[in-house]
mmCIF file of C-alpha atoms and ligand atoms in Angstrom:
data_model
loop_
_atom_site.group_PDB
_atom_site.id
_atom_site.type_symbol
_atom_site.label_atom_id
_atom_site.label_comp_id
_atom_site.label_asym_id
_atom_site.label_seq_id
_atom_site.Cartn_x
_atom_site.Cartn_y
_atom_site.Cartn_z
ATOM 1 C CA MET X 20 -0.056 -0.175 -0.020
ATOM 2 C CA SER X 21 1.657 3.578 -0.910
ATOM 3 C CA LYS X 22 2.082 6.104 1.977
ATOM 4 C CA LEU X 23 0.086 8.787 2.416
ATOM 5 C CA PRO X 24 1.662 12.454 0.378
ATOM 6 C CA ARG X 25 3.362 14.906 2.666
ATOM 7 C CA ILE X 26 3.714 18.394 3.343
ATOM 8 C CA ASP X 27 6.002 19.737 5.305
ATOM 9 C CA TYR X 28 5.011 24.066 6.631
ATOM 10 C CA TYR X 29 8.345 24.993 7.720
ATOM 11 C CA PHE X 30 7.520 28.564 9.023
ATOM 12 C CA ASP X 31 8.578 31.476 11.445
ATOM 13 C CA VAL X 32 5.974 32.924 13.229
ATOM 14 C CA ILE X 33 7.596 36.548 11.984
ATOM 15 C CA SER X 34 7.345 35.909 8.363
ATOM 16 C CA PRO X 35 4.555 37.382 6.948
ATOM 17 C CA TYR X 36 4.116 35.030 4.169
ATOM 18 C CA SER X 37 4.121 32.333 6.306
ATOM 19 C CA TYR X 38 1.112 33.631 7.978
ATOM 20 C CA ILE X 39 -0.631 34.178 3.980
ATOM 21 C CA GLY X 40 0.484 30.900 3.694
ATOM 22 C CA PHE X 41 -0.762 29.235 7.046
ATOM 23 C CA GLU X 42 -4.453 30.334 6.053
ATOM 24 C CA ILE X 43 -4.071 28.977 2.398
ATOM 25 C CA LEU X 44 -3.116 26.081 3.247
ATOM 26 C CA HIS X 45 -5.675 25.983 6.340
ATOM 27 C CA LYS X 46 -8.229 25.676 3.754
ATOM 28 C CA LEU X 47 -6.980 23.289 1.584
ATOM 29 C CA LYS X 48 -6.311 21.066 4.126
ATOM 30 C CA HIS X 49 -10.638 20.700 4.222
ATOM 31 C CA GLN X 50 -10.129 20.117 -0.129
ATOM 32 C CA TRP X 51 -6.840 17.981 -0.251
ATOM 33 C CA LYS X 52 -8.096 14.755 1.265
ATOM 34 C CA GLY X 53 -5.282 12.082 1.592
ATOM 35 C CA VAL X 54 -2.540 14.343 2.913
ATOM 36 C CA SER X 55 -1.185 14.465 5.810
ATOM 37 C CA ILE X 56 0.635 17.893 6.713
ATOM 38 C CA ARG X 57 3.579 18.544 9.375
ATOM 39 C CA TYR X 58 3.893 22.260 10.897
ATOM 40 C CA ILE X 59 7.257 22.734 11.701
ATOM 41 C CA PRO X 60 8.805 26.293 13.431
ATOM 42 C CA ILE X 61 12.261 27.459 12.186
ATOM 43 C CA PHE X 62 13.823 30.670 13.502
ATOM 44 C CA LEU X 63 14.427 32.161 9.766
ATOM 45 C CA GLY X 64 17.084 34.825 10.892
ATOM 46 C CA ALA X 65 19.429 31.630 10.967
ATOM 47 C CA ILE X 66 18.411 30.553 7.793
ATOM 48 C CA MET X 67 19.538 33.877 6.745
ATOM 49 C CA ASN X 68 22.623 34.095 8.232
ATOM 50 C CA GLU X 69 23.258 30.164 7.242
ATOM 51 C CA THR X 70 22.233 31.020 3.253
ATOM 52 C CA GLY X 71 23.766 34.457 3.130
ATOM 53 C CA ASN X 72 20.226 36.031 1.939
ATOM 54 C CA ARG X 73 18.720 38.578 3.595
ATOM 55 C CA SER X 74 15.062 39.660 4.372
ATOM 56 C CA PRO X 75 13.382 41.749 2.129
ATOM 57 C CA GLY X 76 12.688 44.379 3.883
ATOM 58 C CA MET X 77 16.073 45.329 4.396
ATOM 59 C CA LEU X 78 17.740 44.891 1.191
ATOM 60 C CA PRO X 79 16.577 48.762 -0.171
ATOM 61 C CA ALA X 80 15.820 47.276 -4.034
ATOM 62 C CA LYS X 81 13.392 44.933 -2.579
ATOM 63 C CA ALA X 82 11.650 46.995 0.337
ATOM 64 C CA ALA X 83 9.210 48.824 -1.477
ATOM 65 C CA MET X 84 8.458 46.286 -3.942
ATOM 66 C CA SER X 85 7.830 43.878 -1.096
ATOM 67 C CA MET X 86 5.337 45.902 1.138
ATOM 68 C CA THR X 87 3.544 46.363 -1.541
ATOM 69 C CA ASP X 88 3.388 42.844 -3.006
ATOM 70 C CA LEU X 89 2.731 41.545 1.284
ATOM 71 C CA GLN X 90 -0.570 44.089 0.636
ATOM 72 C CA ARG X 91 -1.967 42.984 -2.157
ATOM 73 C CA THR X 92 -1.614 39.289 -1.554
ATOM 74 C CA ALA X 93 -2.688 39.963 1.994
ATOM 75 C CA LYS X 94 -5.855 41.834 0.555
ATOM 76 C CA PHE X 95 -6.315 38.724 -2.605
ATOM 77 C CA TRP X 96 -7.064 36.378 0.227
ATOM 78 C CA ASN X 97 -8.585 38.790 2.693
ATOM 79 C CA ILE X 98 -5.890 38.577 5.634
ATOM 80 C CA PRO X 99 -6.017 41.774 6.927
ATOM 81 C CA LEU X 100 -2.484 43.832 7.338
ATOM 82 C CA THR X 101 -1.771 46.173 9.456
ATOM 83 C CA PRO X 102 2.279 46.086 9.261
ATOM 84 C CA ASN X 103 4.200 48.075 12.442
ATOM 85 C CA PRO X 104 5.674 50.697 10.541
ATOM 86 C CA HIS X 105 9.245 50.035 13.605
ATOM 87 C CA PHE X 106 8.748 46.750 12.335
ATOM 88 C CA ILE X 107 12.530 46.618 10.899
ATOM 89 C CA ASP X 108 13.675 48.524 14.120
ATOM 90 C CA TRP X 109 12.674 45.785 15.593
ATOM 91 C CA ILE X 110 12.940 42.486 14.043
ATOM 92 C CA MET X 111 17.036 44.662 14.913
ATOM 93 C CA LYS X 112 16.571 44.426 17.938
ATOM 94 C CA TYR X 113 14.437 41.058 19.312
ATOM 95 C CA ARG X 114 13.815 37.697 18.172
ATOM 96 C CA PRO X 115 10.978 35.586 17.290
ATOM 97 C CA THR X 116 12.600 32.840 18.632
ATOM 98 C CA ARG X 117 11.312 32.694 22.373
ATOM 99 C CA ALA X 118 7.658 32.541 20.525
ATOM 100 C CA LEU X 119 8.519 30.292 18.429
ATOM 101 C CA ARG X 120 9.855 27.667 21.475
ATOM 102 C CA ILE X 121 6.395 27.727 22.867
ATOM 103 C CA LEU X 122 5.142 26.487 19.511
ATOM 104 C CA LEU X 123 7.635 23.544 20.334
ATOM 105 C CA VAL X 124 6.103 22.971 24.347
ATOM 106 C CA LEU X 125 2.590 23.066 22.525
ATOM 107 C CA GLU X 126 3.206 21.101 20.338
ATOM 108 C CA GLU X 127 3.776 18.272 22.622
ATOM 109 C CA GLN X 128 0.802 18.926 24.750
ATOM 110 C CA ASP X 129 -1.865 19.773 21.640
ATOM 111 C CA LYS X 130 -0.679 20.135 17.655
ATOM 112 C CA GLU X 131 -4.153 22.200 17.251
ATOM 113 C CA LEU X 132 -3.520 24.026 19.817
ATOM 114 C CA MET X 133 -0.084 24.350 18.492
ATOM 115 C CA LEU X 134 -1.416 26.036 14.949
ATOM 116 C CA ARG X 135 -3.935 28.217 17.448
ATOM 117 C CA ALA X 136 -1.376 29.898 19.299
ATOM 118 C CA ALA X 137 0.706 30.172 15.832
ATOM 119 C CA ARG X 138 -1.597 32.350 14.105
ATOM 120 C CA GLY X 139 -2.631 33.811 17.750
ATOM 121 C CA PHE X 140 0.837 35.628 17.050
ATOM 122 C CA TRP X 141 0.813 36.101 13.642
ATOM 123 C CA LEU X 142 -2.318 38.189 14.254
ATOM 124 C CA ARG X 143 -1.321 39.754 16.851
ATOM 125 C CA LEU X 144 1.986 40.638 14.873
ATOM 126 C CA TRP X 145 0.856 41.323 11.559
ATOM 127 C CA SER X 146 -2.656 42.311 11.901
ATOM 128 C CA ARG X 147 -3.037 43.748 15.027
ATOM 129 C CA SER X 148 0.238 45.783 14.663
ATOM 130 C CA GLU X 149 1.775 44.727 18.026
ATOM 131 C CA LYS X 150 5.179 43.254 19.503
ATOM 132 C CA ILE X 151 5.194 38.842 19.953
ATOM 133 C CA PHE X 152 9.017 38.913 21.573
ATOM 134 C CA GLU X 153 8.113 39.243 25.314
ATOM 135 C CA ASP X 154 6.186 37.082 28.389
ATOM 136 C CA SER X 155 3.655 40.359 28.904
ATOM 137 C CA ASP X 156 3.013 39.405 24.508
ATOM 138 C CA PHE X 157 3.383 35.372 25.424
ATOM 139 C CA VAL X 158 0.899 35.566 28.033
ATOM 140 C CA GLU X 159 -2.135 37.433 26.138
ATOM 141 C CA VAL X 160 -1.729 35.382 22.839
ATOM 142 C CA LEU X 161 -2.107 31.830 25.060
ATOM 143 C CA LYS X 162 -4.459 33.226 27.120
ATOM 144 C CA ALA X 163 -6.421 34.164 24.053
ATOM 145 C CA VAL X 164 -6.113 31.342 22.262
ATOM 146 C CA GLY X 165 -7.549 29.169 25.435
ATOM 147 C CA VAL X 166 -4.141 27.531 26.702
ATOM 148 C CA LYS X 167 -5.254 27.187 30.823
ATOM 149 C CA ASN X 168 -1.824 26.682 32.209
ATOM 150 C CA VAL X 169 0.564 29.988 30.336
ATOM 151 C CA ARG X 170 3.063 30.602 33.038
ATOM 152 C CA GLU X 171 3.872 26.730 32.830
ATOM 153 C CA VAL X 172 4.199 26.873 29.338
ATOM 154 C CA ILE X 173 6.077 29.956 29.225
ATOM 155 C CA GLU X 174 8.657 28.009 31.857
ATOM 156 C CA LYS X 175 9.065 25.392 30.115
ATOM 157 C CA SER X 176 9.326 27.248 26.731
ATOM 158 C CA LYS X 177 13.096 28.235 28.374
ATOM 159 C CA GLU X 178 14.179 24.801 28.812
ATOM 160 C CA GLU X 179 17.657 24.152 26.432
ATOM 161 C CA LYS X 180 15.274 21.367 24.941
ATOM 162 C CA TYR X 181 13.014 23.062 23.015
ATOM 163 C CA ALA X 182 16.178 25.570 21.726
ATOM 164 C CA LYS X 183 17.663 22.685 20.354
ATOM 165 C CA ILE X 184 14.052 21.454 18.629
ATOM 166 C CA LEU X 185 13.963 24.897 16.981
ATOM 167 C CA THR X 186 17.981 24.364 15.931
ATOM 168 C CA GLU X 187 16.901 21.022 14.261
ATOM 169 C CA ASN X 188 14.127 22.445 12.620
ATOM 170 C CA THR X 189 15.996 24.860 11.590
ATOM 171 C CA LYS X 190 19.087 23.189 10.243
ATOM 172 C CA LYS X 191 16.833 20.756 8.485
ATOM 173 C CA GLY X 192 15.228 23.495 6.676
ATOM 174 C CA VAL X 193 18.724 24.170 5.650
ATOM 175 C CA ASP X 194 19.172 20.028 4.084
ATOM 176 C CA LEU X 195 16.187 21.251 2.200
ATOM 177 C CA GLY X 196 17.742 23.762 0.665
ATOM 178 C CA ALA X 197 15.387 26.295 2.261
ATOM 179 C CA TYR X 198 16.932 30.607 2.359
ATOM 180 C CA GLY X 199 13.455 31.795 3.043
ATOM 181 C CA ALA X 200 9.764 30.940 4.759
ATOM 182 C CA PRO X 201 7.545 29.686 4.558
ATOM 183 C CA TRP X 202 9.836 26.624 3.046
ATOM 184 C CA ILE X 203 7.123 23.479 2.125
ATOM 185 C CA ASN X 204 8.759 20.246 0.838
ATOM 186 C CA VAL X 205 6.337 17.463 -0.006
ATOM 187 C CA LEU X 206 7.181 14.095 0.165
ATOM 188 C CA THR X 207 5.045 12.368 -2.783
ATOM 189 C CA ALA X 208 2.810 8.606 -2.025
ATOM 190 C CA ASP X 209 6.045 7.406 -4.423
ATOM 191 C CA ASP X 210 8.826 8.476 -2.179
ATOM 192 C CA GLU X 211 9.839 11.577 -4.046
ATOM 193 C CA GLU X 212 10.944 15.209 -2.251
ATOM 194 C CA HIS X 213 9.985 18.418 -3.870
ATOM 195 C CA SER X 214 10.967 21.744 -2.154
ATOM 196 C CA PHE X 215 9.215 24.957 -3.292
ATOM 197 C CA PHE X 216 9.576 28.591 -1.610
ATOM 198 C CA GLY X 217 6.413 31.006 -0.237
ATOM 199 C CA SER X 218 3.294 30.729 -0.275
ATOM 200 C CA ASP X 219 2.448 31.457 -3.540
ATOM 201 C CA ARG X 220 3.090 28.127 -4.735
ATOM 202 C CA PHE X 221 -0.111 26.066 -4.322
ATOM 203 C CA HIS X 222 -1.734 25.550 -7.316
ATOM 204 C CA LEU X 223 2.109 23.848 -8.718
ATOM 205 C CA ILE X 224 1.496 21.268 -4.817
ATOM 206 C CA ALA X 225 -2.143 21.446 -6.157
ATOM 207 C CA ASP X 226 -0.835 19.656 -9.195
ATOM 208 C CA LEU X 227 1.839 18.013 -8.216
ATOM 209 C CA LEU X 228 -0.428 15.756 -5.768
ATOM 210 C CA GLN X 229 -2.936 16.085 -8.167
ATOM 211 C CA GLN X 230 -5.392 17.643 -5.500
ATOM 212 C CA PRO X 231 -7.841 20.851 -6.079
ATOM 213 C CA HIS X 232 -6.531 24.207 -7.449
ATOM 214 C CA PRO X 233 -7.019 26.568 -4.828
ATOM 215 C CA LEU X 234 -7.369 29.523 -6.494
ATOM 216 C CA PRO X 235 -11.104 31.008 -5.903
ATOM 217 C CA ASP X 236 -13.402 31.144 -8.018
ATOM 218 C CA LYS X 237 -14.192 33.865 -9.268
ATOM 219 C CA LEU X 238 -11.016 33.500 -11.363
ATOM 220 C CA LEU X 239 -11.191 30.637 -12.309
ATOM 221 C CA PHE X 240 -14.704 31.528 -13.701
ATOM 222 C CA ASN X 241 -12.636 34.269 -15.402
ATOM 223 C CA GLN X 242 -10.318 32.113 -16.771
ATOM 224 C CA LYS X 243 -14.019 29.740 -18.389
ATOM 225 C CA SER X 244 -15.610 33.115 -19.613
ATOM 226 C CA LYS X 245 -16.207 34.407 -22.851
ATOM 227 C CA MET X 246 -13.295 36.499 -24.283
HETATM 228 N N1 GSH R 305 6.535 35.043 -2.737
HETATM 229 C C1 GSH R 305 6.484 34.587 -2.161
HETATM 230 C C2 GSH R 305 7.627 35.655 -1.465
HETATM 231 C C3 GSH R 305 8.048 35.171 0.203
HETATM 232 C C4 GSH R 305 9.008 35.852 0.725
HETATM 233 O O1 GSH R 305 9.455 37.071 1.263
HETATM 234 N N2 GSH R 305 9.187 35.482 1.676
HETATM 235 C C5 GSH R 305 10.175 36.202 3.521
HETATM 236 C C6 GSH R 305 9.668 35.974 4.599
HETATM 237 S S1 GSH R 305 8.308 37.017 4.948
HETATM 238 C C7 GSH R 305 11.353 35.624 2.859
HETATM 239 O O2 GSH R 305 11.666 34.483 3.259
HETATM 240 N N3 GSH R 305 12.385 36.406 1.474
HETATM 241 C C8 GSH R 305 13.602 35.468 1.589
HETATM 242 C C9 GSH R 305 13.550 36.036 0.254
HETATM 243 O O3 GSH R 305 12.948 37.015 -0.862
HETATM 244 O O4 GSH R 305 14.493 35.537 -0.477
HETATM 245 C C10 GSH R 305 4.755 34.053 -1.258
HETATM 246 O O5 GSH R 305 4.198 34.852 -1.680
HETATM 247 O O6 GSH R 305 4.895 34.141 -0.573
#
């Protein structure tokens, strides 16, 4: 019997395109039958360092267009986006690693809770324009998504074990060729591996896995309509 195809979704909560891809994948997973999905937190800053890449917001030639593209993409998918004007200062000063380690603690307790918290971090940072770097930020997000033992989760996330898992996940991403986020690794039923970069590659993944196409009806309708 052949195995189920699997999608490994490598993401960082600092990355707005990881947020967009997460929401698209969340819609698709109800339509794509027989595909298993693993969500893997990674530290994008380390990926950038390892590969010599830079965040588009830090390259002047890319920064303006990348913000326009991000706004357009979020609008297209109906994802509320309010980037904070100090975002670049924030990423120079803070790391998202504490939030990512919290996700790893939650993953051990309840995978769905981890996904709710990941969305909570993105909502807070990219839709509400607030920080996700300090204890008070974590408390708000964790409470909002229904975590009962908030303080315990935050304390546990400081254990070395979670720093190690995050490093291992990130290394695995780099080994797969990741230079940005989201990085999506698809393992087909016949054990072939295919990597994709970005939240805008789902039509190619649908094709590879012979699953329904993710384009919304309005585009499909336009394609079919008479010239
Ligand atoms: N076209 C991609 C862009 C994804 C993207 O720019 N991701 C950022 C992080 S939010 C990144 O890692 N960029 C690295 C690069 O552009 O080389 C999409 O629509 O998702």
